[in-house]
Coordinates of C-alpha atoms in Angstrom, one line a residue:
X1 CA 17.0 13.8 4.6
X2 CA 15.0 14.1 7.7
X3 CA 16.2 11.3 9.8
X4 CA 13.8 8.8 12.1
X5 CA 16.3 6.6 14.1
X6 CA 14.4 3.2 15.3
X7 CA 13.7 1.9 18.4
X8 CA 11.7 -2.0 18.0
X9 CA 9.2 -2.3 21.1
X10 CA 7.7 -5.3 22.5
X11 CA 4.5 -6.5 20.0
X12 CA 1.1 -4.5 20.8
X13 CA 3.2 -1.4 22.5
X14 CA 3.1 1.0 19.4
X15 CA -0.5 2.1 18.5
X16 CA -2.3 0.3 16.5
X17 CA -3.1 1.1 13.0
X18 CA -0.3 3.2 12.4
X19 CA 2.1 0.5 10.5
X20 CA 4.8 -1.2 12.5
X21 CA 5.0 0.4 16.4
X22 CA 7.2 3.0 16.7
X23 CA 9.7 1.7 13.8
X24 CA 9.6 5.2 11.7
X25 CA 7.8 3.1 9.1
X26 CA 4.6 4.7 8.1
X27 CA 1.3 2.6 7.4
X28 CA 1.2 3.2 3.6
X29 CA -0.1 0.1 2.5
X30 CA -3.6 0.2 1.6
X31 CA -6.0 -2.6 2.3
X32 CA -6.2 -3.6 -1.9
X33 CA -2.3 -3.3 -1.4
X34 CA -1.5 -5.9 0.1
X35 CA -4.8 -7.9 -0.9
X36 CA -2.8 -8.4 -4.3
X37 CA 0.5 -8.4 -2.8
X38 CA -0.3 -11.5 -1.3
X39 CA -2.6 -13.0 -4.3
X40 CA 0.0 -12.4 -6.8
X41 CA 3.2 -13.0 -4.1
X42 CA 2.6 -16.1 -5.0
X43 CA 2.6 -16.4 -8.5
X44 CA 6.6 -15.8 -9.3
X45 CA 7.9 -16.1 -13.1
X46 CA 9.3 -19.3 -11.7
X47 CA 5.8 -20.3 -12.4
X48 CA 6.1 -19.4 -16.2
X49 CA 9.5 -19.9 -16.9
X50 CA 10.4 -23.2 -14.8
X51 CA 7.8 -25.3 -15.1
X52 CA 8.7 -27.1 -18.4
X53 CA 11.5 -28.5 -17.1
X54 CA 9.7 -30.2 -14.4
X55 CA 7.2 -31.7 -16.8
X56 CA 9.8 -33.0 -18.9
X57 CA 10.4 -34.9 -15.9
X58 CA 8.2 -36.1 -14.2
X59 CA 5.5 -35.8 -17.0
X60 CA 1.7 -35.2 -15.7
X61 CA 3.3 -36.7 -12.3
X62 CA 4.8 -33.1 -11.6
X63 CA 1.0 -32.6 -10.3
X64 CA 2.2 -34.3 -7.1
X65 CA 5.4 -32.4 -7.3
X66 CA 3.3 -29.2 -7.0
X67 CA 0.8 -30.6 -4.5
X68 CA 3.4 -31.8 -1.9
X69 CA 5.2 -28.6 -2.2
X70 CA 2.2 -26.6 -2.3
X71 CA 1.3 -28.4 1.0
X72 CA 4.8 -27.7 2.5
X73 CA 4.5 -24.0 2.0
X74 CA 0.8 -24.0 2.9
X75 CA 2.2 -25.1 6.2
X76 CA 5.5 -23.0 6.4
X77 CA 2.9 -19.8 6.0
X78 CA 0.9 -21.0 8.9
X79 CA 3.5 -21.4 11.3
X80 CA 4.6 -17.9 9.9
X81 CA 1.2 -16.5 9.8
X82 CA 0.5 -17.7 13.8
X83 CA 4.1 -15.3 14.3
X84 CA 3.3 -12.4 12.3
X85 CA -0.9 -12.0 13.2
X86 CA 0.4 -12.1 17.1
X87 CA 3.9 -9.5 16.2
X88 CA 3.5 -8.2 12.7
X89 CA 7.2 -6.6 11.8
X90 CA 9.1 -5.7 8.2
X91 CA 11.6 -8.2 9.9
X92 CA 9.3 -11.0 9.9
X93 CA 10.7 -14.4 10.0
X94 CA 14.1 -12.6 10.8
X95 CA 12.8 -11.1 14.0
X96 CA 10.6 -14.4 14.8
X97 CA 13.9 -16.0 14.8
X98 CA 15.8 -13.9 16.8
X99 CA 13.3 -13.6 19.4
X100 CA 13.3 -17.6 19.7
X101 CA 16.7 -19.0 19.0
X102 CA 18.7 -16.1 19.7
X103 CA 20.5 -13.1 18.2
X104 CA 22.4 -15.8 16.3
X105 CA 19.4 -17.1 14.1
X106 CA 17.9 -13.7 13.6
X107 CA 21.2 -12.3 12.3
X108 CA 21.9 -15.3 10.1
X109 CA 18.4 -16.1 8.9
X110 CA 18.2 -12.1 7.9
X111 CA 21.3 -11.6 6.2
X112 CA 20.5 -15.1 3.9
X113 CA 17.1 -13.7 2.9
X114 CA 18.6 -10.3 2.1
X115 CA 21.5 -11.9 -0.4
X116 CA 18.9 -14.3 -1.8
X117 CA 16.4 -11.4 -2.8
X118 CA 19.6 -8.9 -4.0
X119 CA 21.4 -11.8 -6.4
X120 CA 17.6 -12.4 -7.3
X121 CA 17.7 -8.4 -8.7
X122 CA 20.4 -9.5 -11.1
X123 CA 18.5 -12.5 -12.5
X124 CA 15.3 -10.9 -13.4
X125 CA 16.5 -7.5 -14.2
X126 CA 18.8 -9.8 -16.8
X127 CA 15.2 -11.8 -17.6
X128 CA 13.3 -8.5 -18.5
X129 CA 16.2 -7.1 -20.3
X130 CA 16.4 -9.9 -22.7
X131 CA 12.7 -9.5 -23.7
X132 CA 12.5 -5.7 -23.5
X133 CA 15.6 -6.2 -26.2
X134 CA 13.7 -8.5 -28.6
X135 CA 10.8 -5.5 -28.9
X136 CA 13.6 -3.2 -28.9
X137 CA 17.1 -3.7 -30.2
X138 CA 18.0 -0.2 -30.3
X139 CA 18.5 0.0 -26.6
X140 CA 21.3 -3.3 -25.4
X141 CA 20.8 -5.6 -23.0
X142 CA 22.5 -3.8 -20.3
X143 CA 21.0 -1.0 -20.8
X144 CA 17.3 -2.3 -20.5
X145 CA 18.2 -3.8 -17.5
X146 CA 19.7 -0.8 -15.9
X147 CA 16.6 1.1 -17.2
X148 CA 14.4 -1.5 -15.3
X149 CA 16.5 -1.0 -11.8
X150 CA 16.8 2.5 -12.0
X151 CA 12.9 3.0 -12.3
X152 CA 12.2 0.2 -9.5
X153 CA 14.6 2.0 -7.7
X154 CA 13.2 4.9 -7.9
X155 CA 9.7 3.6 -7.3
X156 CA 10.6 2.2 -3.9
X157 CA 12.3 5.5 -2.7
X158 CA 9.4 8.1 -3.3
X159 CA 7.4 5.7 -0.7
X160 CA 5.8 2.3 0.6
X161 CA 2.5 3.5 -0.9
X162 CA 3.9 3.8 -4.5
X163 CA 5.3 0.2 -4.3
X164 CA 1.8 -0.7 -3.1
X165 CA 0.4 0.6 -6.0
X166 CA 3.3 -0.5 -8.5
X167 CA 2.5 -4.0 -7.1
X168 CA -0.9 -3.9 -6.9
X169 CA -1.1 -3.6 -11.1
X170 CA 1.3 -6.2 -11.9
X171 CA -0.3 -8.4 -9.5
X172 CA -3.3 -7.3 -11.2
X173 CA -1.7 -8.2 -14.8
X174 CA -0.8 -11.8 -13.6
X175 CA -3.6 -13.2 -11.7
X176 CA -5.6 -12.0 -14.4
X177 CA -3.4 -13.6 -17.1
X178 CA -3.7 -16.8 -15.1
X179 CA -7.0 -16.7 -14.4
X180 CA -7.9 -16.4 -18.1
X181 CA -5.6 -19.3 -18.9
X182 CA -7.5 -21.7 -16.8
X183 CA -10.4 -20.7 -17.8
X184 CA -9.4 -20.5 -21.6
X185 CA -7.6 -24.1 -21.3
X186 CA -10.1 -25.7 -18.9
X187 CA -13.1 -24.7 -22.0
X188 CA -10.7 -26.7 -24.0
X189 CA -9.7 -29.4 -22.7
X190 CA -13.7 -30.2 -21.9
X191 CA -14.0 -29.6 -25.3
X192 CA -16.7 -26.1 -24.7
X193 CA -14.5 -23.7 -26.2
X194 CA -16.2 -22.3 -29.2
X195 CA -14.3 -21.3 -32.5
X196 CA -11.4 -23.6 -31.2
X197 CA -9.9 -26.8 -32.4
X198 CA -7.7 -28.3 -29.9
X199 CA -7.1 -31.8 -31.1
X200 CA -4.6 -33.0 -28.7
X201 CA -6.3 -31.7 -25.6
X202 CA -8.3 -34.1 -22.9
X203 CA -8.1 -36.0 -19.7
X204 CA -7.0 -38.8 -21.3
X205 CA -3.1 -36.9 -22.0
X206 CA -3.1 -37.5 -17.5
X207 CA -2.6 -41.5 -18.5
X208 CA -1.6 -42.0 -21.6
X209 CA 1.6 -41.7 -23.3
X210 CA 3.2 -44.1 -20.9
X211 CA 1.1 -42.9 -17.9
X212 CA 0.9 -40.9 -15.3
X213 CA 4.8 -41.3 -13.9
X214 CA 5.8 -42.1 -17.2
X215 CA 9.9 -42.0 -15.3
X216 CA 8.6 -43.5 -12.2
X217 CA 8.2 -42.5 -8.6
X218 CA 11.3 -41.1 -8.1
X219 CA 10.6 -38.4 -10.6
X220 CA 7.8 -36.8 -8.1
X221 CA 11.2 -36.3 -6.0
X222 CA 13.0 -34.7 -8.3
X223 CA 10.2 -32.7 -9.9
X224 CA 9.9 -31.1 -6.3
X225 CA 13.7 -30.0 -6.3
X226 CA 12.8 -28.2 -9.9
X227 CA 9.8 -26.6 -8.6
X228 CA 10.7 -26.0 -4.9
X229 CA 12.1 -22.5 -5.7
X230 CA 9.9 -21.2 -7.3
X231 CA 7.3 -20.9 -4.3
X232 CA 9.8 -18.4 -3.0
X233 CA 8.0 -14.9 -2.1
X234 CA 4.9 -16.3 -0.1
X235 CA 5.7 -14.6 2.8
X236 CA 6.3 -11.3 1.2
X237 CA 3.1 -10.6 2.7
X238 CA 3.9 -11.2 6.5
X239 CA 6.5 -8.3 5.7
X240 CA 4.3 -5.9 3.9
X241 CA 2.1 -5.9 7.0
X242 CA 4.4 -3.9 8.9
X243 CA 3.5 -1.0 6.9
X244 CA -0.6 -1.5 6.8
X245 CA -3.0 0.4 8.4
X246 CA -3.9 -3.3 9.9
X247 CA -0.8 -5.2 10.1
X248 CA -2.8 -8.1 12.0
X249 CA -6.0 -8.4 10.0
X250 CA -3.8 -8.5 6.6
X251 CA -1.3 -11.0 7.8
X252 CA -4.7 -13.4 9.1
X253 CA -6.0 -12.8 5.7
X254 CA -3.0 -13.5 3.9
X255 CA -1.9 -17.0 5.8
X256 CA -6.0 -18.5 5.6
X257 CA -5.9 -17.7 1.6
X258 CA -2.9 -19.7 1.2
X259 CA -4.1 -22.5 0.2
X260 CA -7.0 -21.4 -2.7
X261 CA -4.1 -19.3 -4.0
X262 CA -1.6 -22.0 -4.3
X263 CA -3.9 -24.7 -5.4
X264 CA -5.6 -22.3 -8.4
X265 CA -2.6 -20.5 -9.4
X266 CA 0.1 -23.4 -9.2
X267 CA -2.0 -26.6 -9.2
X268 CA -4.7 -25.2 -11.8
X269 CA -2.7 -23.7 -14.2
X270 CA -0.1 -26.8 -14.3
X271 CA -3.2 -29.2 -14.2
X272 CA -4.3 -27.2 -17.8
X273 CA -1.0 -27.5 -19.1
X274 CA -0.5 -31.2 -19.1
X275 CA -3.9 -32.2 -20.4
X276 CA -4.0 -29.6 -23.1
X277 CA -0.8 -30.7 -24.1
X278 CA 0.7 -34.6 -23.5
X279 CA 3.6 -34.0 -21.8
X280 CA 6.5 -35.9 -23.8
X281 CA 5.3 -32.6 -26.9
X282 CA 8.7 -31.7 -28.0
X283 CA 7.0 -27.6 -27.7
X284 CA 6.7 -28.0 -24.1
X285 CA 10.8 -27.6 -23.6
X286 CA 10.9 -25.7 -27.3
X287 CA 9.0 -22.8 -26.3
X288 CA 7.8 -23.2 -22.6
X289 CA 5.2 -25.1 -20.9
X290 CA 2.4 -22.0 -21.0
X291 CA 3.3 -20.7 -24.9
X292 CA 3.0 -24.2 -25.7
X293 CA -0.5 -24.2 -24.7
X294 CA -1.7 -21.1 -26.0
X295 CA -0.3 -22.1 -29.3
X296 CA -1.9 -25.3 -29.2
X297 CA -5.0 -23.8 -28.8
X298 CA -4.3 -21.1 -32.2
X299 CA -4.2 -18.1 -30.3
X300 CA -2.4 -15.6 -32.3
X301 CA 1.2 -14.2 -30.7
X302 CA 0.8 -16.7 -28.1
X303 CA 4.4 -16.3 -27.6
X304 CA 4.3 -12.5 -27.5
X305 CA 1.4 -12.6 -25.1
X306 CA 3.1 -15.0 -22.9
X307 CA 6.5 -12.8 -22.8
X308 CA 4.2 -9.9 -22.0
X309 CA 3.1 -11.9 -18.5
X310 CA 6.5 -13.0 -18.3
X311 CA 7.9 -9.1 -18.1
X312 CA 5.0 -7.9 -15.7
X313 CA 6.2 -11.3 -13.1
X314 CA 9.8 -10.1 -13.6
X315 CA 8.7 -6.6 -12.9
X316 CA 6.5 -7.2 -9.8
X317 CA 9.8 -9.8 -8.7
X318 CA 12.1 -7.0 -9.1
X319 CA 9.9 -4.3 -6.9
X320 CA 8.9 -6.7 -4.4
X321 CA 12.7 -8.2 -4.3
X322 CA 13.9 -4.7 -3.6
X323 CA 11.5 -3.5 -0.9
X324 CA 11.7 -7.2 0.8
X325 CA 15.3 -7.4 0.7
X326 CA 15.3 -3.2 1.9
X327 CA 13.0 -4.0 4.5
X328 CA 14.9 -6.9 5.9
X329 CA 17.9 -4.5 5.7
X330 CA 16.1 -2.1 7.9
X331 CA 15.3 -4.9 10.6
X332 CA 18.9 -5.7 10.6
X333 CA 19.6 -2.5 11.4
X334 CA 16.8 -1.8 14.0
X335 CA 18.5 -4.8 16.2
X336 CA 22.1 -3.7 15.6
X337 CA 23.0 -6.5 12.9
X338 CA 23.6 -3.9 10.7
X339 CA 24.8 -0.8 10.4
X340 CA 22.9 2.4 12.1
X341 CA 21.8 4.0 9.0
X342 CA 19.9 0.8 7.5
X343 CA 17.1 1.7 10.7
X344 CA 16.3 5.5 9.6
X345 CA 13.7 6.5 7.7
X346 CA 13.3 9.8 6.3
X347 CA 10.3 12.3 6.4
X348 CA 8.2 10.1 4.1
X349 CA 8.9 6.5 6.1
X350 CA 11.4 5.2 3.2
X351 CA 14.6 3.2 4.7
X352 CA 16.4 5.4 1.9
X353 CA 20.1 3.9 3.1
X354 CA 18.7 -0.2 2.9
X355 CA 17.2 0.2 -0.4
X356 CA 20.3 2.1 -2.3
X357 CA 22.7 -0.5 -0.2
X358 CA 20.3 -3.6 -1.8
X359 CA 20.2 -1.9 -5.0
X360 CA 24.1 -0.9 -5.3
X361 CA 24.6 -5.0 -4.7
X362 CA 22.1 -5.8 -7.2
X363 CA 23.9 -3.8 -10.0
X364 CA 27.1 -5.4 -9.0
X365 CA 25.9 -8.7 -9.3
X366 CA 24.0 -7.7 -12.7
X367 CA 27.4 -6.5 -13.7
X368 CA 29.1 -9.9 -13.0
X369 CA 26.3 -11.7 -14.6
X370 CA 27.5 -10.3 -18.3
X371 CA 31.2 -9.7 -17.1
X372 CA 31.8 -12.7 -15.5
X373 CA 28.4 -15.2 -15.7
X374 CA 29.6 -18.7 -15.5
X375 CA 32.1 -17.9 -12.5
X376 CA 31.4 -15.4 -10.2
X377 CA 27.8 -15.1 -11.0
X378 CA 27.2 -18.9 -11.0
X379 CA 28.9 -19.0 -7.4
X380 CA 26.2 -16.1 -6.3
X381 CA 23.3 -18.0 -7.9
X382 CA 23.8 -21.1 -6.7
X383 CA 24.9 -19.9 -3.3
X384 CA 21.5 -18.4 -2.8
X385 CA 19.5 -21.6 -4.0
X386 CA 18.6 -23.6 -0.9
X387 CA 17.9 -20.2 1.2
X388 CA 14.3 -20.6 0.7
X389 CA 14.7 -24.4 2.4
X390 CA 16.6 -22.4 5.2
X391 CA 14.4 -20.0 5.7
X392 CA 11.2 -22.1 6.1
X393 CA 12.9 -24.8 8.4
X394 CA 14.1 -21.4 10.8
X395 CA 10.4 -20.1 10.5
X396 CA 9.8 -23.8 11.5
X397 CA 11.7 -23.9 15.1
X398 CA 10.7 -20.3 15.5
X399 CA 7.4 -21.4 15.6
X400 CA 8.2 -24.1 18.2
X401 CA 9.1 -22.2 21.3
X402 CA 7.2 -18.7 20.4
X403 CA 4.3 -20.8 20.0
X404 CA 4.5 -21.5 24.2
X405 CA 5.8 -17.6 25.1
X406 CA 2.8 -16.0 23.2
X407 CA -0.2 -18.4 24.9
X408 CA 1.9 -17.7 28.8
X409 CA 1.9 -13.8 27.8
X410 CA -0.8 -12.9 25.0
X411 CA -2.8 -15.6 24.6
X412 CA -5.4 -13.0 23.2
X413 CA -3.0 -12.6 19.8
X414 CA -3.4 -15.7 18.4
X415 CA -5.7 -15.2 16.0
X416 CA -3.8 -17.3 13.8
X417 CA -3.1 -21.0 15.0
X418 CA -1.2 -23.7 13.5
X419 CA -2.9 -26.5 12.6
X420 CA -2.4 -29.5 15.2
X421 CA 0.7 -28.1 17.1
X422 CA 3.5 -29.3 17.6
X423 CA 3.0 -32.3 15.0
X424 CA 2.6 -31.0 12.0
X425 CA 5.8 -28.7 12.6
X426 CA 7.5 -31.8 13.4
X427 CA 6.6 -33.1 10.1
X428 CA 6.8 -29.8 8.5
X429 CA 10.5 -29.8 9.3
X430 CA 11.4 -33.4 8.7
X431 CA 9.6 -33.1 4.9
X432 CA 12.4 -30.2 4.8
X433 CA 15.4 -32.1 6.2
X434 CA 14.2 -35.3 3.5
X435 CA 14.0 -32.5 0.6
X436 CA 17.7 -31.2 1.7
X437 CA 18.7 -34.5 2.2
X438 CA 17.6 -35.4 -1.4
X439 CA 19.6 -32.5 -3.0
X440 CA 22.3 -33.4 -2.3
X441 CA 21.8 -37.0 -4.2
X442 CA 20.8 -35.2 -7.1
X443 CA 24.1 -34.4 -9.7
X444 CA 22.3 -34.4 -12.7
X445 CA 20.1 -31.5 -12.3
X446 CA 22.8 -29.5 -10.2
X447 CA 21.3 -29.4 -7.1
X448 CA 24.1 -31.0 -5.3
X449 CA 26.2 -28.3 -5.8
X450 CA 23.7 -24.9 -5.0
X451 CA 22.9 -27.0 -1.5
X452 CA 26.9 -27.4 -1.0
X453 CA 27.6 -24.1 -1.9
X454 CA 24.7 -22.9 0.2
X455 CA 25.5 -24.2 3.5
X456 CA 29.1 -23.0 2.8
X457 CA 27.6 -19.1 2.6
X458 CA 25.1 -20.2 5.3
X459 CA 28.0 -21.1 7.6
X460 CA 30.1 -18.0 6.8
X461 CA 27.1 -16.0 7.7
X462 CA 26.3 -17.7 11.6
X463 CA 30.1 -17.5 12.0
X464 CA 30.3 -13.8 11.5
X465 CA 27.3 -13.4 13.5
X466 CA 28.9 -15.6 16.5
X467 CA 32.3 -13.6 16.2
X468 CA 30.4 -10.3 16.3
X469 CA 28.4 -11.3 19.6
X470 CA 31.4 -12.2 21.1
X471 CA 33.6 -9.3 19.7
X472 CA 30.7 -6.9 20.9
X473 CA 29.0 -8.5 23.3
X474 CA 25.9 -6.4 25.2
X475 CA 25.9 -3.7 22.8
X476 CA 23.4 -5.5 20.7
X477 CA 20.0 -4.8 20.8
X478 CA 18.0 -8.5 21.1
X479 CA 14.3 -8.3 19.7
X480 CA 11.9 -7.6 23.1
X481 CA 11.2 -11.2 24.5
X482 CA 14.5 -13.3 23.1
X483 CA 14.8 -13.9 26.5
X484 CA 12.0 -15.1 27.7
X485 CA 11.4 -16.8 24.7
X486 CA 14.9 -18.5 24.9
X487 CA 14.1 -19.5 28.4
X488 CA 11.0 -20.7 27.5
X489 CA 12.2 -23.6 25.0
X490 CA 14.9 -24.1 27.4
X491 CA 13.1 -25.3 29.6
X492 CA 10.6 -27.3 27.3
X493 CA 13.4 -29.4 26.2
X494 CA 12.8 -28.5 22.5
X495 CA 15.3 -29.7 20.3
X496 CA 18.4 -27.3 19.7
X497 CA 17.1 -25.4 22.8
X498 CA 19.8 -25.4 26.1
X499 CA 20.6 -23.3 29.3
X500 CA 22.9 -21.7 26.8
X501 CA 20.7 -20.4 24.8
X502 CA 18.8 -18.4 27.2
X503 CA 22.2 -17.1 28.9
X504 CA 23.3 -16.2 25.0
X505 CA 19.3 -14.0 24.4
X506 CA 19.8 -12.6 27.8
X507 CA 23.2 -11.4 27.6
X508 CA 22.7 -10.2 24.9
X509 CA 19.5 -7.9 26.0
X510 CA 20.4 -4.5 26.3
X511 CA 18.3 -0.9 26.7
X512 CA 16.3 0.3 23.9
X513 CA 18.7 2.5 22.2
X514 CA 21.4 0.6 23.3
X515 CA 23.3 -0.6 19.5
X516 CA 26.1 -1.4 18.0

């Protein structure tokens, strides 16, 4: 293996068009890459998968569920998209982070993502197994899902381009599928579709049946903690960039199609769903919230069909998992959180050492989800679950004091601005604090225990990364501009932001090649 060590450089310095600057990663994302990366980013098997459950609860209420978590993400990939247009990197968020709150947050906030997206591996390579087993019983369980890593695996090592194009058709598959559901259901429930009898279908299934929050209020609430998750893998996109022949222009396009994409793909297809169907029909938990509707409708094999989509969403999961959680590996590694070898790249611009180290943790944790799945593989799952919460709330500050460093110093990069700065990131983050807040009222659905269990992993995490800058001190490398950007907020009296933190980015700033 030919190997590329890293060296990050200030945003703007490398030359443009060639993928990240000077990172070894090569620009192998086309253009219709990451068009459908960030189309179908968006549309996880969550989607397909969790969504009865939410209706079950909330009934044709979990419409605002959607909607106010639609809007929260919407916002989230703003903030993020006003980062990543004006310093497009694979570490996104990560490196945001670093460079704002200090070597602290980027180290914490990376290493989160990275066991979020490995654990998720296990889940959906279990997912696809399962179905690949009912077409063919031959092969086990296991062994599908080994099948289904190795292949991904392999996929991801031959280069960025042939996960673009992997991606690109199982994107392709789903927003398709969706597209034809809404369009299929829509005809129905208006009553246009010819050759088709759908007798429980209409507007009317929005009010009747004990109304539109047949549980009351409160139910929007908890709908949102069933459905929050799901919206995980929006910012894939921000990520990809780093590796696009045009790592600004896709990241702009990404963040202003946000919105169409959540509220067509999320909002449209659940809008279908509950007025083809009323949502108290015992199918709608039986069978799932989408083969429910096909069948009402009499398409043949709607359950068949609907396990088809469901594969090609845990396929396109699974590839995008491994080269998100890889590429986060390899930002680690390019700022000395992790070890050396996670920041080379060989001949063809693959991180070869952070995709096998993601995948060898992924087939652990598939292992202890059929050795050991309602102890050690419970703990993993539900340690991972409020990540996503974490995630956005650190894009959130990020956002805050880069916001001021990037109008002093390249005012000319924001292309991409969030909406009326700073209140909406206030709001942004206190609608994040209420929904944390909220889990941890809710037993019955469990998420009392993933937040607990969470913030115990989250803590572990920032106080390794605090021992490590202590034990090692300058021999970090800090992402270009911590400083200034620590300095920055500082001195703007944001919230969180002190003397110390500056001292803490600045100590920590060492030469380019200078790592741990």
């Amino acid at each position: 293996m030919t190997s590329q060590p890293t060296t990050p450089t200030k945003a703007g310095s490398g030359p443009g068009g060639n993928g990240e600057p000077d990172s070894g990663l090569q620009a192998g994302l086309k253009n219709r890459h990451l068009s459908m990366i960030a189309i179908g980013g968006v549309i996880g098997a969550g989607l397909f998968v969790g969504s009865s459950s939410g209706i079950a609860t909330a009934g044709p209420g979990i419409l605002l569920s959607y909607a106010l978590v639609g809007t929260l993400v919407v916002l989230v990939m703003r903030m993020l998209g006003e980062m990543s247009a004006a310093n497009p990197t694979s570490g996104s968020f990560s490196a945001h982070a670093d460079r704002a709150l200090g070597p602290w947050a980027g180290f914490s906030i990376g290493w989160l993502y990275w066991f979020f997206w490995v654990v998720v591996l296990a889940v959906e390579a279990t997912a696809g197994a399962k179905i690949l087993e009912e077409w063919i019983p031959q092969v086990p369980q296991w062994g599908w899902a080994l099948i289904v890593m190795v292949v991904l695996t392999a996929t991801n090592l031959v280069s960025v381009g042939s996960y673009g194009e992997f991606e690109f058709w199982f994107a392709g598959i789903k927003v398709v599928a969706i597209a034809a559901f809404i369009v299929v259901g829509g005809l129905a429930v208006f009553g246009v579709l010819p050759g088709v009898d759908a007798e429980k279908a209409g507007l009317s299934n929005l009010t009747e049946h004990t109304g539109f929050l047949p549980n009351g209020p409160g139910a929007i609430l908890i709908g949102v903690l069933l459905v929050v998750f799901s919206f995980m893998g929006t910012e894939i996109a921000t990520l990809a960039a780093g590796e696009s022949e045009h790592p600004q222009k896709a990241v702009t396009k990404a963040t202003n199609s946000i919105i169409w994409r959540i509220a067509v793909f999320y909002l449209g297809s659940i809008f279908v769903v509950v007025t083809l169907l009323p949502w108290n029909d015992p199918a709608i938990e039986d069978k799932g919230s989408y083969v429910a509707a096909l069948d009402s409708l009499g398409i043949a094999h709607a359950g068949q069909i609907m396990n088809f989509i469901v594969l090609t969403s845990v396929l396109s999961c699974l590839n995008s998992g491994l080269y998100t959680a890889s590429r986060m590996a390899f930002s680690l590694g390019t700022r000395g959180d992790a070890p050396k070898a996670f920041a080379r790249t060989n001949a063809r611009g693959v991180p070869m050492a952070a995709i096998l180290s993601s995948v060898v943790f992924g087939f652990v944790a598939v292992f202890f989800n059929y050795a050991y799945p309602d102890t050690v593989f419970l703990f993993l799952v539900n340690s991972s679950g409020a990540v996503a919460l974490f995630v956005w709330l650190a894009i959130c500050f990020s956002q805050l004091r880069l916001r001021k460093v990037i109008e002093r110093e390249e005012p000319e990069k924001l292309v991409v601005r969030m909406w009326l700065y700073p209140y909406l990131t206030w709001a942004t983050i206190a609608l994040i604090v209420f929904v944390l807040g909220y889990m941890l009222t809710d037993t019955e659905h469990g998420n009392r225990d993933i937040l607990l269990l969470s913030l115990l992993v989250a803590a572990l995490v920032v106080g390794v990364s605090l021992v490590k800058d202590k034990v090692l001190g300058g021999g970090r490398t800090a992402t270009p501009g911590a400083s200034e950007a620590s300095e920055s907020a500082g001195a703007s009296g944001s919230p969180g932001s002190s003397g110390s933190s500056a001292k803490v980015a600045d100590s920590k700033a060492g030469a380019p090649g200078d790592r741990s």
